[in-house]
CSV table of C-alpha atoms and ligand atoms in Angstrom, one decimal:
chain,number,residue,atom,x,y,z
A,260,MET,CA,125.7,14.3,122.6
A,261,HIS,CA,126.3,14.1,118.8
A,262,HIS,CA,125.1,12.0,115.8
A,263,PHE,CA,128.3,10.7,114.8
A,264,THR,CA,127.9,6.8,115.8
A,265,MET,CA,129.2,3.6,114.7
A,266,LYS,CA,126.8,0.9,112.6
A,267,ASN,CA,128.0,-2.4,111.6
A,268,GLY,CA,131.6,-1.3,112.5
A,269,SER,CA,131.7,1.8,110.5
A,270,LEU,CA,131.4,5.5,111.5
A,271,TYR,CA,128.4,7.4,110.2
A,272,ALA,CA,127.3,10.9,110.4
A,273,GLU,CA,123.5,10.6,111.0
A,274,GLY,CA,122.5,8.2,108.0
A,275,VAL,CA,125.7,8.8,106.0
A,276,SER,CA,128.5,6.5,105.9
A,277,VAL,CA,131.8,8.7,106.6
A,278,LYS,CA,133.7,6.0,104.6
A,279,GLU,CA,131.6,6.8,101.5
A,280,LEU,CA,131.8,10.4,102.1
A,281,ALA,CA,135.5,10.3,102.1
A,282,ARG,CA,135.8,8.2,99.0
A,283,GLU,CA,133.6,10.6,96.9
A,284,TYR,CA,134.8,13.9,98.2
A,285,GLY,CA,138.3,12.9,99.5
A,286,THR,CA,140.2,13.9,102.5
A,287,PRO,CA,140.7,15.7,104.8
A,288,LEU,CA,137.4,16.6,105.0
A,289,TYR,CA,135.3,18.4,107.3
A,290,VAL,CA,131.8,16.8,108.1
A,291,TYR,CA,128.9,18.3,109.8
A,292,SER,CA,125.7,17.1,111.4
A,293,THR,CA,122.5,19.2,110.9
A,294,ALA,CA,120.6,17.2,113.5
A,295,THR,CA,123.5,18.1,116.3
A,296,LEU,CA,123.7,21.7,115.1
A,297,THR,CA,120.1,21.8,115.6
A,298,ARG,CA,119.7,19.8,118.9
A,299,HIS,CA,122.7,22.0,120.3
A,300,PHE,CA,121.4,25.5,119.3
A,301,GLN,CA,117.7,24.6,120.4
A,302,ALA,CA,119.3,23.1,124.0
A,303,PHE,CA,121.4,26.3,124.4
A,304,ASP,CA,118.7,28.7,123.4
A,305,SER,CA,115.8,27.1,125.3
A,306,ALA,CA,117.8,27.3,128.4
A,307,PHE,CA,117.3,31.0,128.3
A,308,ASP,CA,113.9,30.9,127.7
A,309,ALA,CA,112.4,32.7,130.9
A,310,LEU,CA,114.3,35.5,129.9
A,311,ASP,CA,113.8,38.2,127.1
A,312,HIS,CA,117.1,37.3,125.3
A,313,LEU,CA,118.7,36.6,121.8
A,314,THR,CA,121.2,33.9,121.2
A,315,CYS,CA,123.7,35.2,118.7
A,316,PHE,CA,126.0,32.6,117.3
A,317,SER,CA,129.4,33.7,117.2
A,318,VAL,CA,130.3,33.4,113.6
A,319,LYS,CA,134.2,32.8,114.4
A,320,ALA,CA,133.8,29.6,115.4
A,321,ASN,CA,132.2,28.3,112.1
A,322,SER,CA,131.2,30.8,109.1
A,323,ASN,CA,130.2,28.2,106.7
A,324,LEU,CA,127.2,29.9,104.7
A,325,SER,CA,125.1,26.5,105.2
A,326,VAL,CA,125.7,26.4,108.9
A,327,LEU,CA,124.7,29.9,109.2
A,328,ARG,CA,121.7,29.6,107.1
A,329,LEU,CA,120.7,26.6,109.4
A,330,LEU,CA,121.1,28.6,112.4
A,331,ALA,CA,119.4,31.8,111.2
A,332,ASP,CA,116.5,29.6,110.3
A,333,LEU,CA,116.5,28.4,113.9
A,334,GLY,CA,116.2,32.1,114.8
A,335,ALA,CA,119.7,32.6,115.8
A,336,GLY,CA,121.2,36.0,115.4
A,337,MET,CA,124.9,36.3,115.0
A,338,ASP,CA,127.9,38.0,116.6
A,339,ILE,CA,130.4,39.3,114.3
A,340,VAL,CA,133.9,40.8,114.5
A,341,SER,CA,134.4,42.0,110.9
A,342,GLY,CA,132.9,43.2,107.7
A,343,GLY,CA,133.6,39.8,106.3
A,344,GLU,CA,131.4,38.2,108.8
A,345,LEU,CA,128.8,40.5,108.4
A,346,TYR,CA,128.7,39.8,104.8
A,347,ARG,CA,128.3,36.1,105.6
A,348,ALA,CA,125.7,36.9,108.3
A,349,LEU,CA,123.5,38.8,105.8
A,350,MET,CA,123.9,36.5,102.9
A,351,ALA,CA,122.6,33.8,105.5
A,352,GLY,CA,119.6,35.8,105.9
A,353,VAL,CA,119.9,37.1,109.3
A,354,PRO,CA,118.2,40.5,109.8
A,355,GLY,CA,120.2,43.6,111.0
A,356,GLU,CA,118.7,43.9,114.2
A,357,ARG,CA,119.9,40.5,115.4
A,358,ILE,CA,123.5,41.0,114.8
A,359,VAL,CA,125.8,42.2,117.6
A,360,TYR,CA,129.4,43.7,116.4
A,361,SER,CA,132.3,42.8,118.8
A,362,GLY,CA,136.1,43.3,118.3
A,363,VAL,CA,138.9,46.0,119.3
A,364,GLY,CA,139.9,47.2,115.6
A,365,LYS,CA,136.7,48.1,113.4
A,366,LYS,CA,137.4,49.9,110.6
A,367,HIS,CA,135.7,52.9,109.0
A,368,ALA,CA,133.9,51.1,106.1
A,369,GLU,CA,133.1,48.0,108.3
A,370,ILE,CA,131.5,50.5,110.7
A,371,ALA,CA,129.4,52.0,108.0
A,372,MET,CA,128.4,48.7,106.4
A,373,ALA,CA,127.2,47.6,109.9
A,374,LEU,CA,125.1,51.1,109.9
A,375,LYS,CA,123.8,50.2,106.8
A,376,ALA,CA,122.8,47.2,107.6
A,377,GLY,CA,120.8,48.2,110.9
A,378,ILE,CA,122.5,46.1,113.4
A,379,LEU,CA,121.3,45.7,117.0
A,380,MET,CA,124.6,47.2,118.6
A,381,PHE,CA,128.4,47.8,118.3
A,382,ASN,CA,130.1,46.3,121.2
A,383,VAL,CA,132.4,49.3,121.8
A,384,GLU,CA,136.2,48.4,122.9
A,385,SER,CA,137.9,51.9,122.9
A,386,MET,CA,137.2,55.5,123.3
A,387,GLN,CA,138.7,56.2,119.6
A,388,GLU,CA,136.2,53.6,118.6
A,389,LEU,CA,133.4,55.4,119.9
A,390,ALA,CA,134.6,58.6,118.2
A,391,ARG,CA,135.0,56.8,114.9
A,392,ILE,CA,131.5,55.4,115.0
A,393,ASN,CA,130.0,59.1,115.9
A,394,GLU,CA,131.7,60.4,113.3
A,395,VAL,CA,130.4,57.6,110.5
A,396,ALA,CA,127.0,57.6,111.8
A,397,LEU,CA,126.8,61.5,111.6
A,398,ALA,CA,127.8,61.3,108.2
A,399,MET,CA,125.2,58.9,107.3
A,400,GLY,CA,122.7,60.5,109.1
A,401,LYS,CA,122.3,57.8,111.7
A,402,VAL,CA,122.3,57.1,115.1
A,403,ALA,CA,124.5,54.1,116.1
A,404,ARG,CA,123.4,51.8,119.2
A,405,VAL,CA,126.2,50.8,121.3
A,406,SER,CA,127.1,49.2,124.6
A,407,PHE,CA,130.5,49.0,125.8
A,408,ARG,CA,132.5,46.0,126.6
A,409,ILE,CA,133.6,46.0,130.1
A,410,ASN,CA,136.7,44.2,131.2
A,411,PRO,CA,135.5,42.7,134.9
A,412,ASP,CA,139.2,41.6,135.7
A,413,VAL,CA,137.5,37.9,136.0
A,414,ASP,CA,140.0,35.1,135.7
A,415,PRO,CA,137.9,32.5,133.2
A,416,LYS,CA,140.5,29.7,134.3
A,417,THR,CA,141.2,28.5,130.7
A,418,HIS,CA,144.0,28.7,128.2
A,419,PRO,CA,145.7,31.9,128.6
A,420,TYR,CA,145.5,32.6,124.7
A,421,ILE,CA,141.5,32.3,125.1
A,422,SER,CA,141.2,34.4,128.3
A,423,THR,CA,139.9,38.1,127.3
A,424,GLY,CA,138.4,39.5,130.7
A,425,MET,CA,141.6,40.2,132.7
A,426,LYS,CA,143.2,43.4,133.2
A,427,LYS,CA,146.1,42.4,130.8
A,428,ASN,CA,144.0,41.7,127.9
A,429,LYS,CA,143.7,44.0,125.1
A,430,PHE,CA,139.8,43.9,125.6
A,431,GLY,CA,137.0,46.3,126.3
A,432,LEU,CA,136.8,49.1,128.9
A,433,SER,CA,138.3,48.7,132.7
A,434,ILE,CA,134.9,48.6,134.9
A,435,ASP,CA,136.6,52.1,136.6
A,436,THR,CA,136.7,53.7,133.5
A,437,ALA,CA,133.5,52.5,132.0
A,438,LEU,CA,131.0,54.9,133.8
A,439,ASP,CA,132.8,57.8,132.3
A,440,ALA,CA,132.7,56.5,129.0
A,441,TYR,CA,129.1,56.0,129.2
A,442,ALA,CA,128.7,59.8,130.3
A,443,LYS,CA,130.6,60.8,127.1
A,444,ALA,CA,128.6,58.5,124.9
A,445,ARG,CA,125.2,59.9,126.2
A,446,ASP,CA,126.3,63.4,124.8
A,447,LEU,CA,127.4,62.2,121.4
A,448,PRO,CA,124.6,62.8,118.9
A,449,GLY,CA,125.6,59.9,116.6
A,450,ILE,CA,125.4,57.6,119.5
A,451,GLU,CA,122.6,55.7,121.7
A,452,PRO,CA,124.0,53.7,124.6
A,453,ILE,CA,121.6,50.7,124.9
A,454,GLY,CA,123.8,48.1,126.6
A,455,MET,CA,126.6,46.6,128.6
A,456,ASP,CA,128.5,43.8,127.3
A,457,CYS,CA,131.5,41.4,128.4
A,458,HIS,CA,132.9,38.1,127.2
A,459,ILE,CA,135.5,36.8,129.6
A,460,GLY,CA,137.1,34.0,127.7
A,461,SER,CA,136.4,30.5,126.0
A,462,GLN,CA,136.1,27.0,126.7
A,463,LEU,CA,134.8,27.7,130.4
A,464,THR,CA,134.1,24.8,132.3
A,465,SER,CA,132.6,26.2,135.4
A,466,ILE,CA,129.6,29.0,135.5
A,467,ASP,CA,131.3,30.7,138.6
A,468,PRO,CA,133.7,33.1,136.5
A,469,PHE,CA,130.4,34.0,134.5
A,470,LEU,CA,128.4,34.4,137.6
A,471,GLU,CA,131.3,36.7,139.1
A,472,ALA,CA,131.4,38.8,135.6
A,473,LEU,CA,127.5,39.2,136.0
A,474,ASP,CA,127.8,40.2,139.6
A,475,LYS,CA,130.1,43.1,138.8
A,476,LEU,CA,128.0,44.0,135.8
A,477,LEU,CA,124.8,44.4,137.7
A,478,VAL,CA,126.4,46.6,140.5
A,479,PHE,CA,127.5,48.7,137.4
A,480,HIS,CA,124.2,48.8,136.2
A,481,ASP,CA,122.9,50.1,139.2
A,482,LYS,CA,125.3,53.2,139.0
A,483,LEU,CA,124.2,53.7,135.4
A,484,LYS,CA,120.7,53.8,136.8
A,485,ALA,CA,121.7,56.2,139.2
A,486,MET,CA,123.0,58.6,136.3
A,487,GLN,CA,119.5,58.3,134.6
A,488,LEU,CA,121.3,56.0,132.0
A,489,ASN,CA,118.7,53.5,131.3
A,490,ILE,CA,120.1,50.8,129.2
A,491,ARG,CA,118.2,47.9,127.9
A,492,CYS,CA,120.5,45.1,126.9
A,493,LEU,CA,123.0,42.7,128.7
A,494,ASP,CA,125.2,41.0,126.7
A,495,LEU,CA,127.2,38.2,128.3
A,496,GLY,CA,129.4,37.2,125.1
A,497,GLY,CA,130.2,33.6,124.7
A,498,GLY,CA,132.2,31.1,126.3
A,499,LEU,CA,130.7,28.2,127.4
A,500,GLY,CA,132.9,25.0,126.9
A,501,ILE,CA,132.3,21.6,125.7
A,502,PRO,CA,133.6,18.1,126.2
A,503,TYR,CA,137.0,17.2,124.2
A,504,ASN,CA,137.9,14.8,126.6
A,505,GLU,CA,137.0,14.2,130.2
A,506,GLU,CA,136.3,17.9,130.5
A,507,ASP,CA,132.4,18.1,132.2
A,508,PRO,CA,131.2,21.7,131.4
A,509,PRO,CA,127.9,22.6,132.8
A,510,HIS,CA,124.6,22.2,130.7
A,511,PRO,CA,123.4,25.3,129.2
A,512,LYS,CA,120.3,25.0,131.5
A,513,GLU,CA,122.5,25.4,134.3
A,514,PHE,CA,123.7,28.6,133.0
A,515,GLY,CA,120.2,29.7,132.1
A,516,ALA,CA,118.9,29.0,135.5
A,517,ALA,CA,121.5,30.7,137.3
A,518,LEU,CA,121.3,33.6,134.8
A,519,THR,CA,117.7,33.8,135.2
A,520,LYS,CA,118.2,34.0,139.0
A,521,ALA,CA,120.5,36.6,138.9
A,522,ILE,CA,118.4,38.6,136.7
A,523,ASP,CA,115.1,38.2,137.6
A,524,GLY,CA,112.8,41.3,137.5
A,525,LEU,CA,115.5,43.6,135.7
A,526,PRO,CA,114.1,45.1,132.4
A,527,LEU,CA,117.2,43.8,130.5
A,528,LYS,CA,117.1,41.9,127.3
A,529,VAL,CA,119.8,39.4,127.6
A,530,VAL,CA,122.1,38.6,124.5
A,531,LEU,CA,124.3,35.7,124.3
A,532,GLU,CA,127.2,34.7,122.0
A,533,PRO,CA,128.0,31.2,122.0
A,534,GLY,CA,130.2,29.6,119.1
A,535,ARG,CA,132.0,26.3,120.2
A,536,VAL,CA,129.2,25.0,122.4
A,537,ILE,CA,126.9,25.0,119.3
A,538,VAL,CA,129.3,23.6,116.7
A,539,GLY,CA,132.3,22.2,118.3
A,540,ASN,CA,131.1,18.7,118.5
A,541,ALA,CA,128.7,18.8,115.4
A,542,GLY,CA,131.9,18.3,113.4
A,543,ILE,CA,134.5,16.1,112.8
A,544,LEU,CA,137.7,16.0,110.2
A,545,VAL,CA,138.4,13.1,108.7
A,546,THR,CA,141.7,12.2,107.4
A,547,GLU,CA,143.3,9.2,105.6
A,548,VAL,CA,146.8,7.4,107.0
A,549,LEU,CA,149.5,8.1,104.4
A,550,TYR,CA,152.3,6.6,106.1
A,551,THR,CA,153.2,5.0,109.4
A,552,LYS,CA,157.0,5.6,110.1
A,553,GLN,CA,158.7,4.0,113.3
A,554,THR,CA,161.9,6.0,114.5
A,555,SER,CA,164.3,4.7,117.4
A,556,THR,CA,162.0,6.7,119.9
A,557,LYS,CA,158.5,7.1,118.4
A,558,THR,CA,155.9,5.9,116.2
A,559,PHE,CA,154.5,8.4,113.7
A,560,ASN,CA,151.1,8.3,112.0
A,561,ILE,CA,151.6,10.6,109.0
A,562,VAL,CA,148.2,11.5,108.2
A,563,ASP,CA,146.7,13.9,105.1
A,564,ALA,CA,145.3,16.6,107.4
A,565,ALA,CA,147.6,19.2,109.0
A,566,MET,CA,148.0,22.1,111.2
A,567,ASN,CA,146.8,24.1,108.2
A,568,ASP,CA,143.4,22.1,108.4
A,569,LEU,CA,143.4,22.3,112.2
A,570,ILE,CA,145.5,24.6,114.1
A,571,ARG,CA,144.2,23.9,117.7
A,572,PRO,CA,146.7,21.1,118.9
A,573,SER,CA,149.5,23.0,117.5
A,574,LEU,CA,148.5,26.7,118.7
A,575,TYR,CA,147.0,25.7,122.3
A,576,GLY,CA,148.3,22.1,122.9
A,577,SER,CA,144.4,21.0,122.4
A,578,PHE,CA,143.3,17.7,122.8
A,579,HIS,CA,141.0,16.3,120.2
A,580,ARG,CA,139.9,12.8,120.4
A,581,ILE,CA,141.1,10.6,117.2
A,582,GLU,CA,139.3,7.1,116.1
A,583,GLU,CA,139.5,4.9,113.2
A,584,VAL,CA,136.6,5.3,111.2
A,585,GLU,CA,136.6,1.3,110.7
A,586,PRO,CA,138.0,0.3,113.9
A,587,LYS,CA,139.9,-3.2,113.4
A,588,GLY,CA,140.6,-4.2,116.7
A,589,ARG,CA,144.4,-4.0,116.4
A,590,ALA,CA,146.5,-3.5,119.8
A,591,ALA,CA,147.0,0.3,120.8
A,592,HIS,CA,150.4,1.7,121.2
A,593,ASP,CA,151.8,5.1,121.9
A,594,VAL,CA,151.8,7.3,118.7
A,595,ASP,CA,152.2,11.0,117.3
A,596,VAL,CA,149.7,11.6,114.8
A,597,VAL,CA,151.3,14.1,112.3
A,598,GLY,CA,150.5,16.0,109.1
A,599,PRO,CA,152.8,16.8,105.8
A,600,ILE,CA,153.6,20.4,107.0
A,601,CYS,CA,157.3,21.1,107.3
A,602,GLU,CA,157.2,22.0,110.9
A,603,SER,CA,157.9,20.0,113.9
A,604,GLY,CA,154.5,21.6,115.4
A,605,ASP,CA,152.5,20.2,113.0
A,606,PHE,CA,150.8,17.5,114.7
A,607,LEU,CA,146.9,16.4,115.6
A,608,ALA,CA,148.1,14.3,118.4
A,609,LYS,CA,151.3,13.8,120.6
A,610,ASP,CA,152.1,10.5,122.5
A,611,ARG,CA,148.5,9.2,122.2
A,612,GLN,CA,147.6,5.6,122.7
A,613,LEU,CA,145.8,4.6,119.4
A,614,PRO,CA,145.2,1.3,117.8
A,615,GLU,CA,147.7,0.2,115.4
A,616,VAL,CA,146.6,1.7,111.8
A,617,ARG,CA,147.7,1.1,108.3
A,618,GLN,CA,148.3,2.7,105.1
A,619,GLY,CA,145.0,4.1,103.6
A,620,GLU,CA,142.9,3.6,106.8
A,621,LEU,CA,140.7,6.7,107.7
A,622,LEU,CA,140.7,8.5,111.0
A,623,ALA,CA,138.1,10.7,112.6
A,624,VAL,CA,139.3,13.7,114.4
A,625,TYR,CA,136.2,14.7,117.0
A,626,SER,CA,135.3,18.2,118.0
A,627,ALA,CA,136.5,19.6,115.1
A,628,GLY,CA,133.3,21.9,114.2
A,629,ALA,CA,134.3,25.1,116.1
A,630,TYR,CA,137.5,27.1,115.4
A,631,GLY,CA,138.4,24.1,112.8
A,632,PHE,CA,137.8,25.2,109.1
A,633,THR,CA,137.7,28.8,110.3
A,634,MET,CA,141.6,29.0,111.5
A,635,SER,CA,142.6,27.0,108.4
A,636,SER,CA,145.2,28.5,106.1
A,637,ASN,CA,146.8,27.7,102.9
A,638,TYR,CA,150.4,26.9,104.5
A,639,ASN,CA,152.7,24.9,102.4
A,640,SER,CA,150.2,25.8,99.7
A,641,ARG,CA,147.8,23.3,100.8
A,642,PRO,CA,144.1,23.8,99.3
A,643,ARG,CA,141.9,24.0,101.9
A,644,ALA,CA,139.5,20.8,102.8
A,645,ALA,CA,135.8,20.5,101.7
A,646,GLU,CA,133.0,21.0,104.2
A,647,ILE,CA,130.1,18.8,103.9
A,648,LEU,CA,126.8,19.1,105.7
A,649,VAL,CA,124.7,15.9,106.5
A,650,ASP,CA,121.4,15.6,107.2
A,651,GLY,CA,119.7,12.5,107.8
A,652,ASP,CA,120.7,10.1,105.0
A,653,LYS,CA,121.6,13.2,102.8
A,654,ALA,CA,124.7,15.0,102.5
A,655,ILE,CA,125.6,18.3,100.7
A,656,VAL,CA,129.0,19.8,99.8
A,657,ALA,CA,128.8,23.1,101.8
A,658,ARG,CA,132.0,24.4,100.8
A,659,ARG,CA,133.8,22.7,97.6
A,660,ARG,CA,137.3,21.5,98.4
A,661,GLU,CA,140.0,24.4,97.1
A,662,THR,CA,142.0,23.6,93.8
A,663,TYR,CA,145.5,24.6,92.8
A,664,GLU,CA,143.6,27.1,90.6
A,665,SER,CA,142.0,28.9,93.4
A,666,LEU,CA,145.3,28.9,95.4
A,667,VAL,CA,146.8,31.4,93.1
A,668,ALA,CA,143.7,33.2,91.7
A,669,ASN,CA,144.2,36.3,93.4
A,670,GLU,CA,148.1,36.5,92.6
A,671,ILE,CA,149.8,38.4,89.7
N,782,LLP,N1,132.1,36.8,121.6
N,782,LLP,C1,133.2,37.1,121.7
N,782,LLP,C2,133.4,38.7,121.8
N,782,LLP,C3,134.5,36.4,121.4
N,782,LLP,O1,135.6,36.9,121.4
N,782,LLP,C4,134.3,34.9,121.5
N,782,LLP,C5,135.6,34.1,121.1
N,782,LLP,C6,132.8,34.3,121.5
N,782,LLP,C7,131.9,35.2,121.6
N,782,LLP,C8,132.5,33.3,121.3
N,782,LLP,O2,133.2,32.1,122.1
N,782,LLP,P1,132.9,30.8,122.5
N,782,LLP,O3,131.7,30.4,122.7
N,782,LLP,O4,133.1,29.9,120.9
N,782,LLP,O5,133.7,30.1,123.4
N,782,LLP,N2,140.3,30.0,118.5
N,782,LLP,C9,140.2,29.7,120.2
N,782,LLP,C10,138.8,30.3,120.7
N,782,LLP,C11,139.0,31.8,120.5
N,782,LLP,C12,137.6,32.5,120.9
N,782,LLP,C13,137.8,33.8,120.7
N,782,LLP,N3,136.6,34.6,120.8
N,782,LLP,C14,139.9,27.9,119.9
N,782,LLP,O6,140.0,27.3,119.0
N,782,LLP,O7,139.7,27.4,121.0
């Protein structure tokens, strides 16, 4: 459910005309809906109300400060993977004790910054990282709260690039070595092991892989208890999928009910790290048709958004629904929607049945709120798009469009 709807033949983001936004701020343009963000966060968070829990929004999905501030005001914590994301989370007003830090390559300065901020815990992914965190904590006269990211070897049945909890992946510690890791961590003076963590992948459309991973973690939890290691947090990562096309992912309520049943009675605070499910369908990318071109085999709609703005179709072959901002009712035909970048891999849709469109008309690319702007780049020296946050009948510029000056600002 989202708040991008047709009114009198024209697309609106809540109470604001998308055509007017494009006229005022230009294209390509990201547009986010406050009502959708709020609804998605609350639907997710309340699904776990029966548990002591903390919903940490995964900043990598959408790191715009206005979006983070909105979620922080709704009570969200944040899941971060870099010093940059920590900086943003703190700037958005998120208290340190609501921040968890994941990722296989945390640097010395990033660890120090997170200790200074008093984060809830580091999700540790290797023994060398544990030693480094211990060292930094001791030098600062602090004790670092940690959990180990445990790789439960579960197949999340999603795209291989976004599967993270299988033996062949670089993430976490294997479940067979993790017990030893906790025993070592307990003896380090700069470390307090407080949790267990896993994140098995992204865009999951069934809760079965989550429950399979959880079962393994709960067996592991019993072994920790037998060693008198009493941890108090269980972080299950993110990964709940969204409908891009015809997928039918479970509602967070279904996930919440299953977790509540499995965890019931255990003295564990549950941490969740949702990204896509909160922001994915809360954003669209608006683009203008520059040219239409017919070759002997294909029709191309050449638009002003490209793989540098939204890389998911090029990188994963992902499907994003594309519709006219003002449908004209022309006959549909088979087209490729492509950007101006000098790569054949630069497309937003391939062999898609779309109504005929004409130069100057606008298209909306749906489900672009997660891993859209955050994965954008300046390839082909294209200034990055502006981001607009709509709230009712008001729109604010949440990020100005980059300029040619900003493109070269750090160069000598
Ligand atoms: N926690 C950790 C440790 C993660 O690595 C991720 C995502 C999340 C949480 C949030 O997952 P979500 O709820 O959004 O599925 N660029 C890809 C997705 C990569 C996900 C990486 N990790 C895409 O566009 O599909």
